[in-house]
PDB file of C-alpha atoms and ligand atoms in Angstrom:
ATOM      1  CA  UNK A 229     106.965 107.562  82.987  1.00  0.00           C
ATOM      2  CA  UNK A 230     108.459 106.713  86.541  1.00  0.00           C
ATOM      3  CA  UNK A 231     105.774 105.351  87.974  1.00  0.00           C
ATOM      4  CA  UNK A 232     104.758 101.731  88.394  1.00  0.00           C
ATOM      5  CA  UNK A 233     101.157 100.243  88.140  1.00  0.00           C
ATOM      6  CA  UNK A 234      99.851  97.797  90.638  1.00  0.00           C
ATOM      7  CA  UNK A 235      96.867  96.545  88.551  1.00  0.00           C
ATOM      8  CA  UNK A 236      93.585  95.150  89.850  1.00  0.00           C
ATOM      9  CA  UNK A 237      90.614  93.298  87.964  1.00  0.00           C
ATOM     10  CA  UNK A 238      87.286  93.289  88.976  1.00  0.00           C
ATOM     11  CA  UNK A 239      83.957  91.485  87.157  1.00  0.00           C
ATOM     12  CA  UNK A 240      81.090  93.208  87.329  1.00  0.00           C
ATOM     13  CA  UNK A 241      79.225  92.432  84.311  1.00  0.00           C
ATOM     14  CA  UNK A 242      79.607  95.894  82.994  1.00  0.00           C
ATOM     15  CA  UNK A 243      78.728  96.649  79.442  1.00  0.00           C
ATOM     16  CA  UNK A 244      81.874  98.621  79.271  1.00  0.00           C
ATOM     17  CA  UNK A 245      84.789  98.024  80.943  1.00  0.00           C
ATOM     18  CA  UNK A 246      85.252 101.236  84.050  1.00  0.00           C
ATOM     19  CA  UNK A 247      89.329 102.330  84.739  1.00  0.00           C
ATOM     20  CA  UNK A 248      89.956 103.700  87.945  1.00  0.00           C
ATOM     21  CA  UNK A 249      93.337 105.561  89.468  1.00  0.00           C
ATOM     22  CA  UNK A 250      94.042 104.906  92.676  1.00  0.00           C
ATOM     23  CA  UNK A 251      96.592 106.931  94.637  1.00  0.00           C
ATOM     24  CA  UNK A 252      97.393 107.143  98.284  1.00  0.00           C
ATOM     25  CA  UNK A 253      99.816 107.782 100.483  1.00  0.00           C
ATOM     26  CA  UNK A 254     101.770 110.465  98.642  1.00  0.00           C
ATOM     27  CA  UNK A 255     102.818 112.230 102.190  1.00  0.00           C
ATOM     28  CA  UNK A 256     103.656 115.416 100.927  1.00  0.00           C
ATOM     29  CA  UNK A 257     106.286 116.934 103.542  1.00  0.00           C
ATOM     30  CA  UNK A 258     107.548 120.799 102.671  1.00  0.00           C
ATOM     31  CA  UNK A 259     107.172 123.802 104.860  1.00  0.00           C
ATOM     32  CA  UNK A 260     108.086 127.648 104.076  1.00  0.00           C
ATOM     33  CA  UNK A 261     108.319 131.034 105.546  1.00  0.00           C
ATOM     34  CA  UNK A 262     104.755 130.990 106.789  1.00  0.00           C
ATOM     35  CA  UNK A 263     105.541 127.831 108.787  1.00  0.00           C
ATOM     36  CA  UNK A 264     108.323 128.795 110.233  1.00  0.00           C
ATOM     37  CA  UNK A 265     112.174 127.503 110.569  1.00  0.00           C
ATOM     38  CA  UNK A 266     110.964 124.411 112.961  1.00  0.00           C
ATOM     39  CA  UNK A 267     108.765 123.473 110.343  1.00  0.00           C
ATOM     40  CA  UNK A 268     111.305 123.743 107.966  1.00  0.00           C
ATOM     41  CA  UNK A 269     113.668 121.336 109.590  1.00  0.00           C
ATOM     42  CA  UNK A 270     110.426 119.224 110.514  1.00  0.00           C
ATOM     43  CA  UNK A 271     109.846 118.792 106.829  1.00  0.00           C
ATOM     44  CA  UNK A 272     113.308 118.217 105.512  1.00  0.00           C
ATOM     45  CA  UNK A 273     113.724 115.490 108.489  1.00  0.00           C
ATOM     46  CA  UNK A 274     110.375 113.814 107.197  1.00  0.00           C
ATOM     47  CA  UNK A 275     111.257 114.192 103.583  1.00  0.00           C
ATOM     48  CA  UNK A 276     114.773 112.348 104.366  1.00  0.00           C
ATOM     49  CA  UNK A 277     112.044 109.367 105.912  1.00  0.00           C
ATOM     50  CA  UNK A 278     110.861 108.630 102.985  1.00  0.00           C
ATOM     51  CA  UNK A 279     113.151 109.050 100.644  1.00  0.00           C
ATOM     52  CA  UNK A 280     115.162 105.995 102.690  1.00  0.00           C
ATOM     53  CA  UNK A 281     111.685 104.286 103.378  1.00  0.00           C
ATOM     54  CA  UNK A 282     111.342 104.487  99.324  1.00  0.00           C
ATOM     55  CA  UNK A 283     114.842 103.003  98.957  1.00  0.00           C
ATOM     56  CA  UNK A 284     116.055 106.607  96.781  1.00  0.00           C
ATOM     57  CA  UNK A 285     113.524 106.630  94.482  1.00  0.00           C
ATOM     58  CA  UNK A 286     113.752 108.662  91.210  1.00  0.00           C
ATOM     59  CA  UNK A 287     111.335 111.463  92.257  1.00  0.00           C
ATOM     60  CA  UNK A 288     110.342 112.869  95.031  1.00  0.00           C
ATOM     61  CA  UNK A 289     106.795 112.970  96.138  1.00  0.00           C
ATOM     62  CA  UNK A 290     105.760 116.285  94.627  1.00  0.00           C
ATOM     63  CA  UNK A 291     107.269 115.002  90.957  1.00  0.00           C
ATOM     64  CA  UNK A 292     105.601 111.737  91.524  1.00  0.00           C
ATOM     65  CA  UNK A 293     101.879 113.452  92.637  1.00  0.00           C
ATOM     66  CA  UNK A 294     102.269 115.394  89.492  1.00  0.00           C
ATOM     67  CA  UNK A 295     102.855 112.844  87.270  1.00  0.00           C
ATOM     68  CA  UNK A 296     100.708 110.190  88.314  1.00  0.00           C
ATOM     69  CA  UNK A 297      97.745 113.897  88.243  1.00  0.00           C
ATOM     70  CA  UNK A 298      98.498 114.155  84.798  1.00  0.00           C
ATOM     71  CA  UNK A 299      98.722 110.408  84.058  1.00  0.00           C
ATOM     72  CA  UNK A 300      95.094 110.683  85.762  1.00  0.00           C
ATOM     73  CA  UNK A 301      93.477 111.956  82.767  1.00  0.00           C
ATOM     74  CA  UNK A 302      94.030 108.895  80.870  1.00  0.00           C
ATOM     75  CA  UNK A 303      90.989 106.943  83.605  1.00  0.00           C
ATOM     76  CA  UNK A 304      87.500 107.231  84.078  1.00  0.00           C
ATOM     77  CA  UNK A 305      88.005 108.400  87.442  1.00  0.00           C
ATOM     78  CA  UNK A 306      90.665 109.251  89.867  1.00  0.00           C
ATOM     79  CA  UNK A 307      90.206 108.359  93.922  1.00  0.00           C
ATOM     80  CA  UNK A 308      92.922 109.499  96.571  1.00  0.00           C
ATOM     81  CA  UNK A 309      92.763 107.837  99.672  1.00  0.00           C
ATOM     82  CA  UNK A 310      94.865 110.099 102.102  1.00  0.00           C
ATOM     83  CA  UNK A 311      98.121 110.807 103.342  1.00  0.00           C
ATOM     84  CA  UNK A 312      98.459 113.067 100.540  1.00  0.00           C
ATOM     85  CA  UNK A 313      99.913 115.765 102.919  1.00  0.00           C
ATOM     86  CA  UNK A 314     102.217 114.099 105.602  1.00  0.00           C
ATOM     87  CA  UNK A 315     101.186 117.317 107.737  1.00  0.00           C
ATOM     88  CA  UNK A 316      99.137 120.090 107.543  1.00  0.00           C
ATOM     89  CA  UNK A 317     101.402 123.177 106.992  1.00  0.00           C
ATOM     90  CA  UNK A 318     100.834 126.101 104.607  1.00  0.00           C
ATOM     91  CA  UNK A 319     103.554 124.728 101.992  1.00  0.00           C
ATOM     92  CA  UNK A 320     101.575 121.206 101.867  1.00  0.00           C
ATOM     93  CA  UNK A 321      98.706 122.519 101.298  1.00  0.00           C
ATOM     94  CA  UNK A 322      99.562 125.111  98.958  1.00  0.00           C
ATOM     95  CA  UNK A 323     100.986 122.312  96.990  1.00  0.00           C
ATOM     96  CA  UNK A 324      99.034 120.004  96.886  1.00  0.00           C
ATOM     97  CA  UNK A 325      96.073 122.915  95.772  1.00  0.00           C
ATOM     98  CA  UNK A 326      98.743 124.079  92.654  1.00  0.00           C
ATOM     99  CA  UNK A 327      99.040 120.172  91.963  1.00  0.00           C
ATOM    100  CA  UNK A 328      95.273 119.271  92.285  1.00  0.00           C
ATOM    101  CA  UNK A 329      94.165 122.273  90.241  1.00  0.00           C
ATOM    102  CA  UNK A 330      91.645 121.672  87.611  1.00  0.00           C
ATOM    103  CA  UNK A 331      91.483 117.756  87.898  1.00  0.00           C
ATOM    104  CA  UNK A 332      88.874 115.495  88.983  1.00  0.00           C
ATOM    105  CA  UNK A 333      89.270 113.458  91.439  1.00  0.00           C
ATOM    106  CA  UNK A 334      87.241 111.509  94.849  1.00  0.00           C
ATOM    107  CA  UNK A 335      89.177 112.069  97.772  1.00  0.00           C
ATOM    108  CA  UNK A 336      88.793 110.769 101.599  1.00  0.00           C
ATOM    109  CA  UNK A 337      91.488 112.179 103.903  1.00  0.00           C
ATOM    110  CA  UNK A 338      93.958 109.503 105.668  1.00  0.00           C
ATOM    111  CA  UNK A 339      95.930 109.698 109.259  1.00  0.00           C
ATOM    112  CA  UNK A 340      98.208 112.168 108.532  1.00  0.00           C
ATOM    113  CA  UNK A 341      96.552 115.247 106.758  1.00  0.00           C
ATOM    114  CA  UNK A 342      95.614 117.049 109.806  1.00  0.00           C
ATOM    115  CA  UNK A 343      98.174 116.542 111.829  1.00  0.00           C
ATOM    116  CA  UNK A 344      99.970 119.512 112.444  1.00  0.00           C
ATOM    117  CA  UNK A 345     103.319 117.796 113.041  1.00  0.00           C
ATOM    118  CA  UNK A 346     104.554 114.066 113.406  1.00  0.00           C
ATOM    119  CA  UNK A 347     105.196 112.402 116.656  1.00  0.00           C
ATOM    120  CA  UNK A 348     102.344 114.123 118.401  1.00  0.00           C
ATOM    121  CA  UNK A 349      99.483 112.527 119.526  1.00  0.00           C
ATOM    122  CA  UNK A 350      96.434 112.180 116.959  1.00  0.00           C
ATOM    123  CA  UNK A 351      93.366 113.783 118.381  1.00  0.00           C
ATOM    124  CA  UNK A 352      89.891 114.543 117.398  1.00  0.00           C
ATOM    125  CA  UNK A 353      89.823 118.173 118.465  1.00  0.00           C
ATOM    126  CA  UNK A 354      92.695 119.130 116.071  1.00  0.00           C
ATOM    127  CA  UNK A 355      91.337 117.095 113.340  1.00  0.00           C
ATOM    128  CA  UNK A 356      87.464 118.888 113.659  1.00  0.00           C
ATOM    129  CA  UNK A 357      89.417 121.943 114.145  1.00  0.00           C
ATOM    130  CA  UNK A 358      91.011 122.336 110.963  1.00  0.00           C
ATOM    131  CA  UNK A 359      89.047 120.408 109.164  1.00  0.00           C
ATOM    132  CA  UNK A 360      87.695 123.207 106.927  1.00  0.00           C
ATOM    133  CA  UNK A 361      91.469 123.833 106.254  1.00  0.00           C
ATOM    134  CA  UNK A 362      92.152 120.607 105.160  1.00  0.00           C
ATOM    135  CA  UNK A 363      88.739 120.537 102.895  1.00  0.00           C
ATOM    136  CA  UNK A 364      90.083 123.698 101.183  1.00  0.00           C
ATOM    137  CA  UNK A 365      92.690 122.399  99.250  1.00  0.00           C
ATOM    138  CA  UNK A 366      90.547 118.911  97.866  1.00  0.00           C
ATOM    139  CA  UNK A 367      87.412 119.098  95.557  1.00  0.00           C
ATOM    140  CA  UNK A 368      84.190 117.675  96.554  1.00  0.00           C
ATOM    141  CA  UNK A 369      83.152 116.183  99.847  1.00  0.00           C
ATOM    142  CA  UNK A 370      86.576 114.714 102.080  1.00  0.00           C
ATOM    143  CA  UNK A 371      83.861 112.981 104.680  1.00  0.00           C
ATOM    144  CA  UNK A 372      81.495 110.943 101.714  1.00  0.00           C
ATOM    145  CA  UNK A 373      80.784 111.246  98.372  1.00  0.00           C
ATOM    146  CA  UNK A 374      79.754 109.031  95.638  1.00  0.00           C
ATOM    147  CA  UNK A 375      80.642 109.207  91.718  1.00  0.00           C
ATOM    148  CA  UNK A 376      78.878 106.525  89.700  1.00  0.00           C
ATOM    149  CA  UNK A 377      80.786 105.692  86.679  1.00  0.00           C
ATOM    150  CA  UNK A 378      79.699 103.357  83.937  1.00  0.00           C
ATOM    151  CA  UNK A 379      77.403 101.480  85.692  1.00  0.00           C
ATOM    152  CA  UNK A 380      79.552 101.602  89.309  1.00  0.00           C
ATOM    153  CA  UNK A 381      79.289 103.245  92.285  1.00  0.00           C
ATOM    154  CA  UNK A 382      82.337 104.524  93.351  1.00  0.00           C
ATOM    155  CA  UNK A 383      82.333 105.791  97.252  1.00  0.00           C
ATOM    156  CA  UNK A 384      85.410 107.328  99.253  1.00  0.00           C
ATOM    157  CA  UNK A 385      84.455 107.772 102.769  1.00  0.00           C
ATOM    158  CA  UNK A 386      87.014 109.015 105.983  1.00  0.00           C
ATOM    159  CA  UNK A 387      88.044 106.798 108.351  1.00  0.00           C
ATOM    160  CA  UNK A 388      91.436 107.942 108.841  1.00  0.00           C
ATOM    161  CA  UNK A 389      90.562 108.095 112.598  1.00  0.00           C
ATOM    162  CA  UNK A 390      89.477 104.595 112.933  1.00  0.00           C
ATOM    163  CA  UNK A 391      85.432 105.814 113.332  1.00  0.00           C
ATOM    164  CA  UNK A 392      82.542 106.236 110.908  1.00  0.00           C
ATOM    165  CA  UNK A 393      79.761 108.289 111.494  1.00  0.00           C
ATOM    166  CA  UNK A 394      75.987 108.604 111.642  1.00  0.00           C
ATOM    167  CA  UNK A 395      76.250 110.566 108.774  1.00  0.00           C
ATOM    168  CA  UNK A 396      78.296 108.672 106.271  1.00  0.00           C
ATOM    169  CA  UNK A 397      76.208 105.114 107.662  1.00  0.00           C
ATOM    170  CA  UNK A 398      72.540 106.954 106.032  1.00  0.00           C
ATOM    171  CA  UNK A 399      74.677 108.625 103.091  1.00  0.00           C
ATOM    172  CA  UNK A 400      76.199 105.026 102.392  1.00  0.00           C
ATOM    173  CA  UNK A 401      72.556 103.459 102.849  1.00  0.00           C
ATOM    174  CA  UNK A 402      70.793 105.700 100.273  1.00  0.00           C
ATOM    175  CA  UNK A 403      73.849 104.756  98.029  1.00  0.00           C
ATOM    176  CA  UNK A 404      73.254 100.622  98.105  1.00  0.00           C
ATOM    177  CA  UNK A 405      69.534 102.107  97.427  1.00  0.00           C
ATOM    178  CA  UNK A 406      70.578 102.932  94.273  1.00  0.00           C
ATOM    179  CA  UNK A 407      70.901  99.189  93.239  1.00  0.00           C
ATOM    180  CA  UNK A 408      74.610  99.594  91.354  1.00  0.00           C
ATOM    181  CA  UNK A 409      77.322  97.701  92.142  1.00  0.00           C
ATOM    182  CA  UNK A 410      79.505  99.451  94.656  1.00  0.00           C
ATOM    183  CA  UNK A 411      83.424  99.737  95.535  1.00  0.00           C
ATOM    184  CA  UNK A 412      84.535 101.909  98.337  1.00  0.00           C
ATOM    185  CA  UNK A 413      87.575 103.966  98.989  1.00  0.00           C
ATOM    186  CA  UNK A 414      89.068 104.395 102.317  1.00  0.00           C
ATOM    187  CA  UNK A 415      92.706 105.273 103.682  1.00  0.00           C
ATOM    188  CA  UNK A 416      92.211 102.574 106.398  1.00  0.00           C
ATOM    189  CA  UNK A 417      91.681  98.743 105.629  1.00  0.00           C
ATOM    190  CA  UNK A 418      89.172  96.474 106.927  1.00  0.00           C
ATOM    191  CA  UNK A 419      91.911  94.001 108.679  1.00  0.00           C
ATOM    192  CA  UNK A 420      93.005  97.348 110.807  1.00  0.00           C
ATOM    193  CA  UNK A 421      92.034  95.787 114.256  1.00  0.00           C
ATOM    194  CA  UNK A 422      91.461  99.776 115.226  1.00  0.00           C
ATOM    195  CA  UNK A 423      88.627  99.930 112.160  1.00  0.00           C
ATOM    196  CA  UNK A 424      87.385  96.952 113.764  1.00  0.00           C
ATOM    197  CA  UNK A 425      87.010  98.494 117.070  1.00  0.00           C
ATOM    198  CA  UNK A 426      89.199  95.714 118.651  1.00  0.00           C
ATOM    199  CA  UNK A 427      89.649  96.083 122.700  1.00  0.00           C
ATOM    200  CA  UNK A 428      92.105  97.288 123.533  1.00  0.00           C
ATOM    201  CA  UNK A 429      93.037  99.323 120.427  1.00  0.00           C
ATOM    202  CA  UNK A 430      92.247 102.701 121.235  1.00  0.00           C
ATOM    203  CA  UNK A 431      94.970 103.592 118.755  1.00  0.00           C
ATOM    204  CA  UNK A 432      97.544 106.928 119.414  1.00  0.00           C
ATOM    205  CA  UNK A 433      95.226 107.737 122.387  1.00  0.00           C
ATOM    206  CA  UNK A 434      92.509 108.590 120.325  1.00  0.00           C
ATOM    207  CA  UNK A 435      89.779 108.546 122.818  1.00  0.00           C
ATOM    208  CA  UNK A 436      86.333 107.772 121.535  1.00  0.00           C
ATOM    209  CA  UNK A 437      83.004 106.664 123.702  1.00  0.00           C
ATOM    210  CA  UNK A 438      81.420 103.181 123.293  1.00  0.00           C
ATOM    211  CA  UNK A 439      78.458 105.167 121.556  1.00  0.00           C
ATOM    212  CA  UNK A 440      81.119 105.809 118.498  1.00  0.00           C
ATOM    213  CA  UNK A 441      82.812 102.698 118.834  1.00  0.00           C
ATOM    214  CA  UNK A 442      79.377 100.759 118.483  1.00  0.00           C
ATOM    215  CA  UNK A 443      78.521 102.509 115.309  1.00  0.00           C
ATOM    216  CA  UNK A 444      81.451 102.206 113.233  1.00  0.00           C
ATOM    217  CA  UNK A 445      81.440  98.457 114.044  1.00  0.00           C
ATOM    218  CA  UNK A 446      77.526  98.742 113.358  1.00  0.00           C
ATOM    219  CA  UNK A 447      79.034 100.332 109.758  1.00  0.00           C
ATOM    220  CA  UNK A 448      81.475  97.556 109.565  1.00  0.00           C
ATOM    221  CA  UNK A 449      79.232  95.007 109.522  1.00  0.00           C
ATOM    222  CA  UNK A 450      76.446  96.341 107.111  1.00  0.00           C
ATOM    223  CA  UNK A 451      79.697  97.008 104.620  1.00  0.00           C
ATOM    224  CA  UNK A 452      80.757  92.913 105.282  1.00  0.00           C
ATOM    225  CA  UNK A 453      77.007  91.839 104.593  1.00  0.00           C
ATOM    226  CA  UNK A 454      75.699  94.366 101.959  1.00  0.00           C
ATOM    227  CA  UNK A 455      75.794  92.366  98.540  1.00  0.00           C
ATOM    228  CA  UNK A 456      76.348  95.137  96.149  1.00  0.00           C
ATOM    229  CA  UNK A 457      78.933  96.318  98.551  1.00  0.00           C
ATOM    230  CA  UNK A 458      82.032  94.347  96.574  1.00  0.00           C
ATOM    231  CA  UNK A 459      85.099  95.279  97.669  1.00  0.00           C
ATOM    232  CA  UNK A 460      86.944  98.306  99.245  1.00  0.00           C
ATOM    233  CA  UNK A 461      90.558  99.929  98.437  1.00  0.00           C
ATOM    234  CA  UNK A 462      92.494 101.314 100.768  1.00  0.00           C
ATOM    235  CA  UNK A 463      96.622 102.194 101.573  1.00  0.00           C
ATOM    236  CA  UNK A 464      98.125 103.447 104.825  1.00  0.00           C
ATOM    237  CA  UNK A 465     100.269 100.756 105.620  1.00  0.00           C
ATOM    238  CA  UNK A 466     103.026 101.575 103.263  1.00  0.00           C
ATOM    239  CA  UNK A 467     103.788  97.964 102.091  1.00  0.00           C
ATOM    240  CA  UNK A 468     104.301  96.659  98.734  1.00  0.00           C
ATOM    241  CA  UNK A 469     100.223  96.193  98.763  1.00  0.00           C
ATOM    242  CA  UNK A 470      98.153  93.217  99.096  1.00  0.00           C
ATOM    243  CA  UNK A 471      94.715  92.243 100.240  1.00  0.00           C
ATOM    244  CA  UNK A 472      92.775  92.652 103.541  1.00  0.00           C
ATOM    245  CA  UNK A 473      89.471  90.672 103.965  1.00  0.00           C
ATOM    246  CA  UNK A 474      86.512  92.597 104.957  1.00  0.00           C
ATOM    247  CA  UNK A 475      84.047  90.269 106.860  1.00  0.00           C
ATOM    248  CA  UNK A 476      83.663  87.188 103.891  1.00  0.00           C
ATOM    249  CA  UNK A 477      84.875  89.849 101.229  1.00  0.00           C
ATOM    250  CA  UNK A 478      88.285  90.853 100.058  1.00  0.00           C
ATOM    251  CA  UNK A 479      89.658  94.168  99.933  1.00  0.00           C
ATOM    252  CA  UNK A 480      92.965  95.811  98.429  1.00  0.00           C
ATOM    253  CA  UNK A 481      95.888  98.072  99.756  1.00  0.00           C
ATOM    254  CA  UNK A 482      97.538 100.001  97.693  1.00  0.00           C
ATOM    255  CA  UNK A 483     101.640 100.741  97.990  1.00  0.00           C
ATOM    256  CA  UNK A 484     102.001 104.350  98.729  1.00  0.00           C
ATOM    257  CA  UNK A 485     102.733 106.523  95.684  1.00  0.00           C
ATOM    258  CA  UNK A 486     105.913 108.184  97.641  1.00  0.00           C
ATOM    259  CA  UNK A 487     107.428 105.070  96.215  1.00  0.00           C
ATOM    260  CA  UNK A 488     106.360 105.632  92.808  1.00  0.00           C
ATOM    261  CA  UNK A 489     103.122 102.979  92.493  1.00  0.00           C
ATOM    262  CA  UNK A 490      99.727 104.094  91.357  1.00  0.00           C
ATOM    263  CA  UNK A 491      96.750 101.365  91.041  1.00  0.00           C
ATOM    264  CA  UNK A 492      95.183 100.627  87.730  1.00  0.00           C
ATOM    265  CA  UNK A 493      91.507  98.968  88.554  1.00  0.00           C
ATOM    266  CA  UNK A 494      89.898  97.994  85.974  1.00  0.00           C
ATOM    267  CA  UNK A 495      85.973  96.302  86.183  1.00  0.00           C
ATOM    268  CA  UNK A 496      84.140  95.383  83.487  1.00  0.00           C
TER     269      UNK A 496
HETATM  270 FE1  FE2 B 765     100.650 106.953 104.946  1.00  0.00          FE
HETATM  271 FE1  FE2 B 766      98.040 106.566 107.100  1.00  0.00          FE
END
């Protein structure tokens, strides 16, 4: 195997002991025909990125997603937390669908999987716009959804824009109702000052009124202060990994798997 496990212990009390997968930050980067010869150069230029940010690793991204997919059958549960496609062209997608295909998995999208090249400018409108596209190529529910596992609740939520919404604050409520323990998933950490709704980081122009910035830190701090909420697990940064405190709490990053590293978790 070429990957590499960054492994993380958590202690529940759990009868059994629960092993999670946790990928992120796989940045897929291939365009074809369909995308045309821009893309094409787009890609390769991006693929050269991280193949030098990776230091030459010994696969590329696609060999590594596949491995670490079928190394995924070996957990409990598999969660993704974004960046899976470094944009969202027909060859990423159509990749990433013949990769995923008939595995189970939580996913929660990151910064880059709508983006429908690098360098632009994020924005909301393209992200709600082809958001159903995106959805098509993951299982399940990209915006919230909730596995429990062996006594845990596992939650991946989106906040690869730096905002939660309405929506994912009841969903998340009705989950701590269930009285389980409960570790979240997200692409972006808790540390981010742009999570945080920091003045004065309104990051990549990504315009947003004081009504949305009021709820995700409303979110925030319900997540910091909820006692079964334990920890969350998140990547983006593209570091070797490390923590990222969440209010009192501590949270994880994850390395990105473009350079080869997957996250064991295991509670028990
Ligand atoms: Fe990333
Ligand atoms: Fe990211």
């Amino acid at each position: 195997m070429n990957l590499k496990s960054q492994k993380f212990y958590l202690h529940f009390g759990l009868e059994r002991p629960v092993r999670i997968l946790h990928l992120t930050d796989v940045h897929l980067s291939l365009a074809d025909n369909l995308d045309g010869d821009d893309m094409k150069e787009h890609a390769a230029h991006r693929r050269d990125v991280f193949f030098r940010e990776a230091e030459f690793p010994e696969r590329d991204p696609v060999g590594y997603l596949e491995e670490a997919m079928e190394y995924s059958k070996e957990f409990d549960c598999t969660v993704i937390t974004g960046d899976l496609l470094d944009f969202n062209s027909h060859a990423n997608r159509e990749t990433a669908k013949r990769i995923l295909a008939g595995h189970d998995y939580l996913f929660c999208p990151g910064s880059h999987e709508f983006a429908p090249k690098i360098g632009i400018p994020d924005t909301f409108a393209y992200k709600n716009e082809h958001w159903d596209e995106v959805q098509s190529v993951f299982r399940g529910d990209m915006e919230f959804e909730s596995r429990i596992v062996g006594g845990v609740n596992l939650i991946s939520m989106d906040n690869s824009f730096y905002l939660w919404t309405q929506r994912q604050f009841d969903l998340l409520k009705q989950e701590v109702a269930k009285g389980l323990p409960i570790v979240l998933f997200c692409h972006c950490a808790f540390n981010s000052p742009a999570i945080l709704q920091t003045p004065g980081t309104n990051y990549k122009q990504l315009l947003r009124t004081e009504e949305e910035a009021n709820l995700t830190i409303a979110v925030n701090e319900y997540i910091f202060n909820e006692p079964l909420i334990k920890t969350a697990f998140s990547g983006h940064y593209h570091g070797m990994g490390g923590t990222a405190s969440m209010g009192e709490k501590e949270g994880y990053v994850l390395a990105p798997l473009f350079k080869g590293i997957v996250g064991e978790i295991v509670i028990d």
